[in-house]
PDB file of C-alpha atoms in Angstrom:
ATOM      1  CA  SER A  68     -19.866  15.355 -19.577  1.00 45.00           C
ATOM      2  CA  SER A  69     -21.726  12.918 -17.172  1.00 76.00           C
ATOM      3  CA  ASP A  70     -24.670  13.582 -14.955  1.00 82.00           C
ATOM      4  CA  LEU A  71     -22.478  13.308 -11.930  1.00 83.00           C
ATOM      5  CA  GLU A  72     -20.033  16.008 -13.159  1.00 86.00           C
ATOM      6  CA  ASN A  73     -22.906  18.363 -13.876  1.00 86.00           C
ATOM      7  CA  LEU A  74     -24.163  17.740 -10.252  1.00 86.00           C
ATOM      8  CA  ILE A  75     -20.725  18.583  -8.999  1.00 88.00           C
ATOM      9  CA  GLU A  76     -20.544  21.757 -11.025  1.00 89.00           C
ATOM     10  CA  GLU A  77     -23.857  22.968  -9.620  1.00 89.00           C
ATOM     11  CA  LEU A  78     -22.606  22.485  -6.116  1.00 86.00           C
ATOM     12  CA  ARG A  79     -19.433  24.440  -6.968  1.00 84.00           C
ATOM     13  CA  GLN A  80     -21.456  27.219  -8.201  1.00 88.00           C
ATOM     14  CA  ILE A  81     -23.465  27.645  -5.021  1.00 86.00           C
ATOM     15  CA  GLY A  82     -20.205  27.689  -3.006  1.00 83.00           C
ATOM     16  CA  LYS A  83     -20.305  24.126  -1.470  1.00 82.00           C
ATOM     17  CA  ILE A  84     -16.448  23.781  -1.768  1.00 79.00           C
ATOM     18  CA  ARG A  85     -15.896  20.877   0.789  1.00 78.00           C
ATOM     19  CA  THR A  86     -18.732  18.782  -0.658  1.00 83.00           C
ATOM     20  CA  THR A  87     -17.444  19.522  -4.198  1.00 87.00           C
ATOM     21  CA  GLU A  88     -14.017  18.240  -3.239  1.00 84.00           C
ATOM     22  CA  THR A  89     -15.353  15.148  -1.561  1.00 85.00           C
ATOM     23  CA  TYR A  90     -17.607  14.293  -4.522  1.00 89.00           C
ATOM     24  CA  THR A  91     -14.770  14.922  -6.912  1.00 88.00           C
ATOM     25  CA  THR A  92     -12.540  12.452  -5.121  1.00 87.00           C
ATOM     26  CA  THR A  93     -15.269   9.926  -5.293  1.00 90.00           C
ATOM     27  CA  LEU A  94     -16.100  10.491  -8.833  1.00 88.00           C
ATOM     28  CA  ASN A  95     -12.323  10.106  -9.778  1.00 88.00           C
ATOM     29  CA  SER A  96     -12.412   6.617  -8.155  1.00 90.00           C
ATOM     30  CA  PHE A  97     -15.552   5.729  -9.881  1.00 91.00           C
ATOM     31  CA  LYS A  98     -14.206   6.813 -13.222  1.00 88.00           C
ATOM     32  CA  ARG A  99     -11.115   4.535 -12.738  1.00 88.00           C
ATOM     33  CA  PHE A 100     -13.587   1.743 -12.251  1.00 91.00           C
ATOM     34  CA  MET A 101     -15.577   2.511 -15.285  1.00 89.00           C
ATOM     35  CA  ASN A 102     -12.268   2.675 -17.327  1.00 87.00           C
ATOM     36  CA  PHE A 103     -11.274  -0.584 -15.861  1.00 87.00           C
ATOM     37  CA  ARG A 104     -14.580  -2.012 -17.080  1.00 85.00           C
ATOM     38  CA  LYS A 105     -13.834  -0.476 -20.522  1.00 78.00           C
ATOM     39  CA  LYS A 106     -17.388   0.977 -20.619  1.00 67.00           C
ATOM     40  CA  GLY A 107     -16.300   4.552 -21.144  1.00 65.00           C
ATOM     41  CA  ARG A 108     -16.393   7.568 -18.795  1.00 62.00           C
ATOM     42  CA  ASP A 109     -19.850   8.794 -19.322  1.00 71.00           C
ATOM     43  CA  ILE A 110     -22.102   7.742 -16.401  1.00 72.00           C
ATOM     44  CA  PRO A 111     -25.738   8.493 -16.858  1.00 76.00           C
ATOM     45  CA  PHE A 112     -27.691   8.064 -13.584  1.00 81.00           C
ATOM     46  CA  ASP A 113     -29.941   5.513 -15.250  1.00 82.00           C
ATOM     47  CA  ASN A 114     -27.013   3.171 -15.472  1.00 83.00           C
ATOM     48  CA  ILE A 115     -26.429   3.145 -11.781  1.00 89.00           C
ATOM     49  CA  ASP A 116     -28.016  -0.017 -10.446  1.00 92.00           C
ATOM     50  CA  SER A 117     -27.441  -2.599  -7.701  1.00 94.00           C
ATOM     51  CA  ASN A 118     -25.311  -4.773  -9.956  1.00 94.00           C
ATOM     52  CA  LEU A 119     -23.024  -2.011 -10.990  1.00 93.00           C
ATOM     53  CA  MET A 120     -22.530  -0.975  -7.311  1.00 95.00           C
ATOM     54  CA  MET A 121     -21.746  -4.460  -6.224  1.00 95.00           C
ATOM     55  CA  GLU A 122     -19.331  -4.727  -9.058  1.00 94.00           C
ATOM     56  CA  TYR A 123     -17.719  -1.403  -7.915  1.00 95.00           C
ATOM     57  CA  GLU A 124     -17.421  -2.653  -4.347  1.00 95.00           C
ATOM     58  CA  GLN A 125     -15.515  -5.780  -5.618  1.00 94.00           C
ATOM     59  CA  TYR A 126     -13.204  -3.578  -7.667  1.00 92.00           C
ATOM     60  CA  LEU A 127     -12.331  -1.345  -4.622  1.00 92.00           C
ATOM     61  CA  LYS A 128     -11.676  -4.655  -2.493  1.00 88.00           C
ATOM     62  CA  SER A 129      -9.439  -6.054  -5.144  1.00 87.00           C
ATOM     63  CA  ASN A 130      -7.517  -2.739  -4.934  1.00 82.00           C
ATOM     64  CA  ASP A 131      -6.846  -3.175  -1.268  1.00 78.00           C
ATOM     65  CA  ILE A 132      -9.223  -0.221  -0.358  1.00 83.00           C
ATOM     66  CA  CYS A 133     -10.230  -0.805   3.287  1.00 81.00           C
ATOM     67  CA  PRO A 134     -14.031  -1.308   4.331  1.00 83.00           C
ATOM     68  CA  ASN A 135     -14.166   2.254   5.673  1.00 83.00           C
ATOM     69  CA  SER A 136     -12.822   3.968   2.582  1.00 86.00           C
ATOM     70  CA  THR A 137     -15.088   1.746   0.307  1.00 90.00           C
ATOM     71  CA  SER A 138     -17.965   2.870   2.426  1.00 91.00           C
ATOM     72  CA  TYR A 139     -16.969   6.461   2.280  1.00 90.00           C
ATOM     73  CA  TYR A 140     -17.038   6.260  -1.650  1.00 93.00           C
ATOM     74  CA  MET A 141     -20.357   4.574  -1.576  1.00 94.00           C
ATOM     75  CA  ARG A 142     -22.039   7.005   0.871  1.00 93.00           C
ATOM     76  CA  ASN A 143     -20.800  10.034  -1.358  1.00 92.00           C
ATOM     77  CA  LEU A 144     -22.224   8.276  -4.555  1.00 93.00           C
ATOM     78  CA  ARG A 145     -25.417   7.554  -2.809  1.00 94.00           C
ATOM     79  CA  ALA A 146     -25.717  11.155  -1.672  1.00 93.00           C
ATOM     80  CA  MET A 147     -25.105  12.259  -5.287  1.00 91.00           C
ATOM     81  CA  TYR A 148     -27.603   9.696  -6.569  1.00 93.00           C
ATOM     82  CA  ASN A 149     -30.197  10.879  -3.889  1.00 93.00           C
ATOM     83  CA  ARG A 150     -29.830  14.430  -5.018  1.00 90.00           C
ATOM     84  CA  ALA A 151     -30.433  13.410  -8.587  1.00 90.00           C
ATOM     85  CA  VAL A 152     -33.694  11.497  -7.404  1.00 92.00           C
ATOM     86  CA  GLU A 153     -34.819  14.711  -5.629  1.00 91.00           C
ATOM     87  CA  LYS A 154     -34.404  16.661  -8.819  1.00 89.00           C
ATOM     88  CA  GLU A 155     -36.353  14.008 -10.587  1.00 90.00           C
ATOM     89  CA  LEU A 156     -33.372  13.213 -12.917  1.00 88.00           C
ATOM     90  CA  VAL A 157     -33.770   9.503 -12.134  1.00 89.00           C
ATOM     91  CA  ILE A 158     -36.269   7.099 -10.548  1.00 92.00           C
ATOM     92  CA  GLN A 159     -35.164   5.767  -7.086  1.00 92.00           C
ATOM     93  CA  ARG A 160     -33.998   2.143  -7.756  1.00 92.00           C
ATOM     94  CA  TYR A 161     -32.080   1.820  -4.385  1.00 93.00           C
ATOM     95  CA  PRO A 162     -28.767   0.741  -6.074  1.00 95.00           C
ATOM     96  CA  PHE A 163     -26.951   0.832  -2.762  1.00 95.00           C
ATOM     97  CA  LYS A 164     -29.001  -1.798  -0.830  1.00 93.00           C
ATOM     98  CA  HIS A 165     -26.384  -4.586  -1.150  1.00 93.00           C
ATOM     99  CA  VAL A 166     -23.137  -2.616  -0.560  1.00 93.00           C
ATOM    100  CA  TYR A 167     -21.498  -1.625   2.684  1.00 90.00           C
ATOM    101  CA  THR A 168     -22.176   2.023   3.687  1.00 88.00           C
ATOM    102  CA  GLY A 169     -21.500   1.657   7.428  1.00 84.00           C
ATOM    103  CA  ILE A 170     -18.486   2.840   9.458  1.00 76.00           C
ATOM    104  CA  ASP A 171     -16.376   0.335  11.344  1.00 73.00           C
ATOM    105  CA  LYS A 172     -14.433   1.711  14.374  1.00 65.00           C
ATOM    106  CA  THR A 173     -10.693   1.773  13.283  1.00 62.00           C
ATOM    107  CA  VAL A 174      -9.098  -1.089  15.141  1.00 64.00           C
ATOM    108  CA  LYS A 175      -6.523  -0.219  17.689  1.00 66.00           C
ATOM    109  CA  ARG A 176      -3.200  -0.962  15.954  1.00 75.00           C
ATOM    110  CA  ALA A 177      -0.737   1.217  17.798  1.00 80.00           C
ATOM    111  CA  VAL A 178       2.206   0.158  19.868  1.00 88.00           C
ATOM    112  CA  PRO A 179       4.315   2.444  22.219  1.00 89.00           C
ATOM    113  CA  ALA A 180       7.739   3.724  21.363  1.00 92.00           C
ATOM    114  CA  LYS A 181       9.445   1.066  23.493  1.00 94.00           C
ATOM    115  CA  ILE A 182       7.997  -1.668  21.171  1.00 95.00           C
ATOM    116  CA  ILE A 183       9.229   0.311  18.100  1.00 96.00           C
ATOM    117  CA  ARG A 184      12.670   0.514  19.744  1.00 96.00           C
ATOM    118  CA  GLN A 185      12.704  -3.195  20.438  1.00 97.00           C
ATOM    119  CA  ILE A 186      11.690  -4.012  16.823  1.00 97.00           C
ATOM    120  CA  ARG A 187      14.520  -1.627  15.633  1.00 97.00           C
ATOM    121  CA  ASP A 188      17.126  -3.225  17.791  1.00 97.00           C
ATOM    122  CA  MET A 189      16.391  -6.922  17.067  1.00 97.00           C
ATOM    123  CA  ASP A 190      19.318  -8.761  15.700  1.00 97.00           C
ATOM    124  CA  LEU A 191      17.890 -10.501  12.712  1.00 97.00           C
ATOM    125  CA  SER A 192      21.057 -11.110  10.793  1.00 95.00           C
ATOM    126  CA  HIS A 193      20.303 -14.884  10.926  1.00 96.00           C
ATOM    127  CA  ASP A 194      17.141 -14.448   8.678  1.00 97.00           C
ATOM    128  CA  SER A 195      17.281 -12.057   5.785  1.00 96.00           C
ATOM    129  CA  SER A 196      13.524 -11.981   5.045  1.00 96.00           C
ATOM    130  CA  LEU A 197      12.763 -11.177   8.555  1.00 97.00           C
ATOM    131  CA  GLU A 198      15.299  -8.450   8.611  1.00 98.00           C
ATOM    132  CA  TYR A 199      14.010  -7.058   5.157  1.00 98.00           C
ATOM    133  CA  ALA A 200      10.427  -6.908   6.699  1.00 98.00           C
ATOM    134  CA  ARG A 201      11.597  -5.208   9.792  1.00 98.00           C
ATOM    135  CA  ASP A 202      13.702  -2.525   7.821  1.00 98.00           C
ATOM    136  CA  LEU A 203      10.631  -1.697   5.731  1.00 98.00           C
ATOM    137  CA  PHE A 204       8.560  -1.417   8.821  1.00 98.00           C
ATOM    138  CA  MET A 205      11.082   0.847  10.301  1.00 97.00           C
ATOM    139  CA  PHE A 206      11.300   3.019   7.127  1.00 98.00           C
ATOM    140  CA  SER A 207       7.637   3.396   7.272  1.00 97.00           C
ATOM    141  CA  PHE A 208       7.854   4.641  10.848  1.00 96.00           C
ATOM    142  CA  TYR A 209      10.719   6.940  10.113  1.00 97.00           C
ATOM    143  CA  THR A 210       8.720   8.563   7.274  1.00 97.00           C
ATOM    144  CA  ARG A 211       5.712   9.436   9.548  1.00 95.00           C
ATOM    145  CA  GLY A 212       3.959   6.210   8.605  1.00 94.00           C
ATOM    146  CA  MET A 213       4.160   6.107   4.942  1.00 96.00           C
ATOM    147  CA  SER A 214       1.966   3.381   3.448  1.00 93.00           C
ATOM    148  CA  PHE A 215       3.518   0.286   1.787  1.00 94.00           C
ATOM    149  CA  ILE A 216       2.233   1.130  -1.613  1.00 92.00           C
ATOM    150  CA  ASP A 217       3.798   4.634  -1.413  1.00 95.00           C
ATOM    151  CA  MET A 218       7.135   3.154  -0.283  1.00 97.00           C
ATOM    152  CA  ALA A 219       7.078   0.607  -3.169  1.00 96.00           C
ATOM    153  CA  TYR A 220       6.728   3.239  -5.837  1.00 95.00           C
ATOM    154  CA  LEU A 221       9.302   5.751  -4.409  1.00 97.00           C
ATOM    155  CA  LYS A 222      11.844   6.654  -7.098  1.00 96.00           C
ATOM    156  CA  LYS A 223      15.455   7.835  -6.453  1.00 97.00           C
ATOM    157  CA  SER A 224      14.365  10.934  -8.131  1.00 97.00           C
ATOM    158  CA  ASN A 225      11.879  11.575  -5.317  1.00 97.00           C
ATOM    159  CA  LEU A 226      14.851  12.261  -3.112  1.00 97.00           C
ATOM    160  CA  GLN A 227      16.588  15.578  -3.722  1.00 96.00           C
ATOM    161  CA  ASN A 228      18.441  18.118  -1.737  1.00 95.00           C
ATOM    162  CA  GLY A 229      17.875  16.316   1.456  1.00 95.00           C
ATOM    163  CA  PHE A 230      14.150  16.017   1.174  1.00 96.00           C
ATOM    164  CA  LEU A 231      11.967  13.190  -0.039  1.00 96.00           C
ATOM    165  CA  SER A 232       8.848  14.250  -1.759  1.00 96.00           C
ATOM    166  CA  TYR A 233       6.059  12.022  -3.137  1.00 96.00           C
ATOM    167  CA  ARG A 234       2.354  11.950  -3.777  1.00 93.00           C
ATOM    168  CA  ARG A 235       0.045   9.749  -1.762  1.00 91.00           C
ATOM    169  CA  LYS A 236      -1.554   7.011  -3.977  1.00 86.00           C
ATOM    170  CA  LYS A 237      -4.783   7.188  -1.829  1.00 80.00           C
ATOM    171  CA  THR A 238      -5.351  10.823  -1.945  1.00 79.00           C
ATOM    172  CA  ASN A 239      -2.864  12.141  -4.537  1.00 81.00           C
ATOM    173  CA  GLN A 240      -1.638  14.605  -1.863  1.00 86.00           C
ATOM    174  CA  GLN A 241       1.972  15.773  -2.081  1.00 92.00           C
ATOM    175  CA  LEU A 242       3.985  15.147   1.089  1.00 94.00           C
ATOM    176  CA  VAL A 243       7.558  16.405   1.737  1.00 94.00           C
ATOM    177  CA  ILE A 244       9.808  14.748   4.343  1.00 95.00           C
ATOM    178  CA  LYS A 245      13.230  15.791   5.588  1.00 95.00           C
ATOM    179  CA  TRP A 246      15.661  13.015   4.874  1.00 95.00           C
ATOM    180  CA  GLU A 247      17.095  11.748   8.081  1.00 96.00           C
ATOM    181  CA  LYS A 248      20.090   9.499   9.004  1.00 95.00           C
ATOM    182  CA  PRO A 249      18.101   6.333   9.867  1.00 95.00           C
ATOM    183  CA  MET A 250      16.314   6.472   6.582  1.00 96.00           C
ATOM    184  CA  GLN A 251      19.713   6.565   4.863  1.00 97.00           C
ATOM    185  CA  GLU A 252      21.030   3.681   6.796  1.00 97.00           C
ATOM    186  CA  ILE A 253      18.224   1.475   5.501  1.00 97.00           C
ATOM    187  CA  ILE A 254      18.801   2.491   1.985  1.00 97.00           C
ATOM    188  CA  ASP A 255      22.472   1.840   2.331  1.00 96.00           C
ATOM    189  CA  LYS A 256      21.880  -1.739   3.390  1.00 96.00           C
ATOM    190  CA  TYR A 257      20.283  -2.746   0.032  1.00 96.00           C
ATOM    191  CA  ASP A 258      21.651  -2.920  -3.436  1.00 93.00           C
ATOM    192  CA  THR A 259      19.323  -1.089  -5.832  1.00 92.00           C
ATOM    193  CA  ILE A 260      21.996  -0.293  -8.519  1.00 91.00           C
ATOM    194  CA  GLY A 261      20.372  -0.436 -11.820  1.00 89.00           C
ATOM    195  CA  SER A 262      16.884   0.184 -10.412  1.00 92.00           C
ATOM    196  CA  SER A 263      15.123   3.566 -10.473  1.00 93.00           C
ATOM    197  CA  TYR A 264      13.358   2.608  -7.343  1.00 95.00           C
ATOM    198  CA  LEU A 265      14.630   3.772  -3.969  1.00 97.00           C
ATOM    199  CA  LEU A 266      13.654   0.713  -1.969  1.00 97.00           C
ATOM    200  CA  PRO A 267      14.064  -2.983  -2.893  1.00 96.00           C
ATOM    201  CA  ILE A 268      10.457  -3.663  -3.286  1.00 96.00           C
ATOM    202  CA  ILE A 269       9.902  -3.322  -7.104  1.00 94.00           C
ATOM    203  CA  LEU A 270      13.098  -4.851  -8.584  1.00 88.00           C
ATOM    204  CA  ASP A 271      12.427  -5.248 -12.182  1.00 80.00           C
ATOM    205  CA  ALA A 272      10.617  -2.379 -13.987  1.00 75.00           C
ATOM    206  CA  LYS A 273      10.312  -4.347 -17.140  1.00 79.00           C
ATOM    207  CA  THR A 274       7.898  -6.845 -15.554  1.00 81.00           C
ATOM    208  CA  ASP A 275       4.615  -6.396 -13.800  1.00 86.00           C
ATOM    209  CA  GLU A 276       5.226  -3.813 -11.160  1.00 88.00           C
ATOM    210  CA  ARG A 277       1.914  -4.096  -9.400  1.00 85.00           C
ATOM    211  CA  LYS A 278       2.317  -7.855  -8.951  1.00 88.00           C
ATOM    212  CA  GLN A 279       5.870  -7.289  -7.362  1.00 92.00           C
ATOM    213  CA  TYR A 280       4.407  -4.769  -4.932  1.00 91.00           C
ATOM    214  CA  LYS A 281       1.530  -7.013  -4.041  1.00 88.00           C
ATOM    215  CA  ASN A 282       3.935 -10.098  -3.373  1.00 92.00           C
ATOM    216  CA  ALA A 283       6.274  -7.981  -1.495  1.00 94.00           C
ATOM    217  CA  ALA A 284       3.403  -6.602   0.708  1.00 93.00           C
ATOM    218  CA  GLN A 285       2.206 -10.238   1.508  1.00 92.00           C
ATOM    219  CA  LEU A 286       5.679 -11.367   2.246  1.00 95.00           C
ATOM    220  CA  VAL A 287       6.495  -8.434   4.519  1.00 96.00           C
ATOM    221  CA  ASN A 288       3.219  -8.692   6.422  1.00 94.00           C
ATOM    222  CA  SER A 289       3.537 -12.449   6.986  1.00 95.00           C
ATOM    223  CA  LYS A 290       7.097 -11.909   8.256  1.00 97.00           C
ATOM    224  CA  LEU A 291       6.029  -9.028  10.526  1.00 97.00           C
ATOM    225  CA  LYS A 292       3.345 -11.248  12.137  1.00 95.00           C
ATOM    226  CA  LYS A 293       6.106 -13.683  12.929  1.00 97.00           C
ATOM    227  CA  LEU A 294       8.206 -10.932  14.425  1.00 97.00           C
ATOM    228  CA  GLY A 295       5.384  -9.622  16.459  1.00 96.00           C
ATOM    229  CA  LYS A 296       4.718 -13.124  17.879  1.00 95.00           C
ATOM    230  CA  GLN A 297       8.567 -13.315  18.749  1.00 95.00           C
ATOM    231  CA  ILE A 298       8.227 -10.332  21.038  1.00 95.00           C
ATOM    232  CA  GLY A 299       4.715 -11.273  22.282  1.00 94.00           C
ATOM    233  CA  LEU A 300       2.708  -8.455  20.829  1.00 92.00           C
ATOM    234  CA  PRO A 301      -0.988  -8.677  21.723  1.00 86.00           C
ATOM    235  CA  ILE A 302      -1.853  -7.398  18.143  1.00 86.00           C
ATOM    236  CA  PRO A 303      -0.778  -8.703  14.736  1.00 89.00           C
ATOM    237  CA  LEU A 304       2.176  -6.727  13.643  1.00 94.00           C
ATOM    238  CA  THR A 305       1.595  -5.511  10.185  1.00 92.00           C
ATOM    239  CA  SER A 306       3.135  -2.633   8.066  1.00 90.00           C
ATOM    240  CA  TYR A 307       0.027  -0.543   9.098  1.00 89.00           C
ATOM    241  CA  VAL A 308       1.036  -0.546  12.799  1.00 92.00           C
ATOM    242  CA  ALA A 309       3.996   1.736  11.974  1.00 94.00           C
ATOM    243  CA  ARG A 310       1.596   4.409  10.719  1.00 92.00           C
ATOM    244  CA  HIS A 311      -0.710   4.147  13.805  1.00 90.00           C
ATOM    245  CA  ALA A 312       2.350   4.050  16.186  1.00 92.00           C
ATOM    246  CA  TRP A 313       3.699   7.233  14.679  1.00 94.00           C
ATOM    247  CA  ALA A 314       0.308   8.945  15.162  1.00 91.00           C
ATOM    248  CA  SER A 315      -0.107   7.864  18.712  1.00 89.00           C
ATOM    249  CA  ILE A 316       3.357   8.542  19.750  1.00 91.00           C
ATOM    250  CA  ALA A 317       3.038  12.120  18.313  1.00 91.00           C
ATOM    251  CA  ARG A 318      -0.196  12.541  20.307  1.00 87.00           C
ATOM    252  CA  SER A 319       1.454  11.332  23.511  1.00 85.00           C
ATOM    253  CA  LYS A 320       4.097  13.914  23.061  1.00 87.00           C
ATOM    254  CA  ASN A 321       1.424  16.673  22.870  1.00 85.00           C
ATOM    255  CA  ILE A 322       2.060  17.345  19.227  1.00 89.00           C
ATOM    256  CA  PRO A 323      -0.888  19.383  17.967  1.00 88.00           C
ATOM    257  CA  LEU A 324      -3.616  17.517  16.035  1.00 88.00           C
ATOM    258  CA  ALA A 325      -3.169  19.819  13.037  1.00 89.00           C
ATOM    259  CA  THR A 326       0.577  18.908  12.716  1.00 92.00           C
ATOM    260  CA  ILE A 327      -0.236  15.211  13.034  1.00 92.00           C
ATOM    261  CA  SER A 328      -2.843  15.523  10.363  1.00 91.00           C
ATOM    262  CA  GLU A 329      -0.408  17.343   7.988  1.00 91.00           C
ATOM    263  CA  ALA A 330       2.317  14.824   8.598  1.00 93.00           C
ATOM    264  CA  MET A 331       0.125  11.894   7.824  1.00 91.00           C
ATOM    265  CA  GLY A 332      -1.399  13.511   4.683  1.00 89.00           C
ATOM    266  CA  HIS A 333      -4.946  13.218   6.010  1.00 85.00           C
ATOM    267  CA  ASP A 334      -7.314  15.246   4.083  1.00 77.00           C
ATOM    268  CA  SER A 335      -8.859  16.722   7.173  1.00 79.00           C
ATOM    269  CA  GLU A 336      -8.407  16.905  10.874  1.00 83.00           C
ATOM    270  CA  SER A 337     -11.697  14.849  11.452  1.00 79.00           C
ATOM    271  CA  THR A 338      -9.928  11.917   9.796  1.00 78.00           C
ATOM    272  CA  THR A 339      -7.101  12.202  12.215  1.00 85.00           C
ATOM    273  CA  ARG A 340      -9.550  12.488  15.063  1.00 82.00           C
ATOM    274  CA  ILE A 341     -11.099   9.215  14.071  1.00 74.00           C
ATOM    275  CA  TYR A 342      -7.647   7.692  13.747  1.00 76.00           C
ATOM    276  CA  LEU A 343      -6.567   8.813  17.070  1.00 80.00           C
ATOM    277  CA  ALA A 344      -9.932   7.994  18.872  1.00 72.00           C
ATOM    278  CA  SER A 345      -9.165   4.319  18.202  1.00 64.00           C
ATOM    279  CA  LEU A 346      -5.826   4.647  19.901  1.00 62.00           C
ATOM    280  CA  ASP A 347      -6.693   6.822  22.869  1.00 57.00           C
ATOM    281  CA  THR A 348      -8.633   4.141  24.807  1.00 59.00           C
ATOM    282  CA  SER A 349      -5.609   3.549  27.054  1.00 61.00           C
ATOM    283  CA  VAL A 350      -6.392   6.628  29.085  1.00 63.00           C
ATOM    284  CA  VAL A 351     -10.035   5.376  29.653  1.00 66.00           C
ATOM    285  CA  ASP A 352      -8.729   1.956  30.436  1.00 69.00           C
ATOM    286  CA  LYS A 353      -6.327   3.331  32.991  1.00 72.00           C
ATOM    287  CA  ALA A 354      -9.260   5.359  34.590  1.00 77.00           C
ATOM    288  CA  ASN A 355     -11.264   2.101  34.821  1.00 80.00           C
ATOM    289  CA  SER A 356      -8.525   0.115  36.457  1.00 78.00           C
ATOM    290  CA  ILE A 357      -8.011   2.874  39.043  1.00 83.00           C
ATOM    291  CA  ILE A 358     -11.931   2.750  39.874  1.00 83.00           C
ATOM    292  CA  LEU A 359     -11.730  -1.166  39.971  1.00 84.00           C
ATOM    293  CA  ASN A 360      -8.721  -1.082  42.338  1.00 85.00           C
ATOM    294  CA  THR A 361     -10.494   1.283  44.783  1.00 84.00           C
ATOM    295  CA  LEU A 362     -13.181  -1.384  45.375  1.00 82.00           C
TER     296      LEU A 362
END
């Protein structure tokens, strides 16, 4: 077993459960990278150098991992590495000096309920690819902001007895969603007979599924940007906006943070707080305009 695994085991034994979970998530990602490089799973600390970390960062980017998530993995790996340095298991070589370990503020990407309603009610029968993009956007919103990759890989077998259950690709967390009428209406619009997938994103299981998912994601996002412009949105409309909108609308309805966190499959409420902090500037903006208007 690798040096990193031994370190995690030691933390488990002294009862640092949260840290253990965090490091295990990171290590799993790093193992996937090492497998991808075909260099085996055993990762001695001596092998961790600046070039390897830059290569790992590129790997994460190519898998559509956003800068904040990439940084999260890097910071965890760095913390593990620094523990090893303290224990004199390895000489400090500063392997993280060329990779990003900061935190960007999550960009405000939410839109209010009336915009979601407007998107839902647009008549797009004249352009099937715009309609397809809109339908997938709405499906994401209806399913509490399901991410595009999770939508793409939904199987018909995930839907049973009126509940849709699936595992998030990002965190492996199991989520269960009560099946509602508007979700079914979208499914009914598309012919997926002969496919084991629920949505018409991956159409041919015999060819490269990942490629089909990536192509669909690109198409949908370019069409959504076009839709957003049509309705004069101040931010680019992407599939991600549905997720943010769901969270901010839930917050505006005074739904408790713990409930929102659970609904979105966040691993902790602090993640949800960061998520919502980027959305809740409207209150502050309103306060500022009131003050400016009193001058």
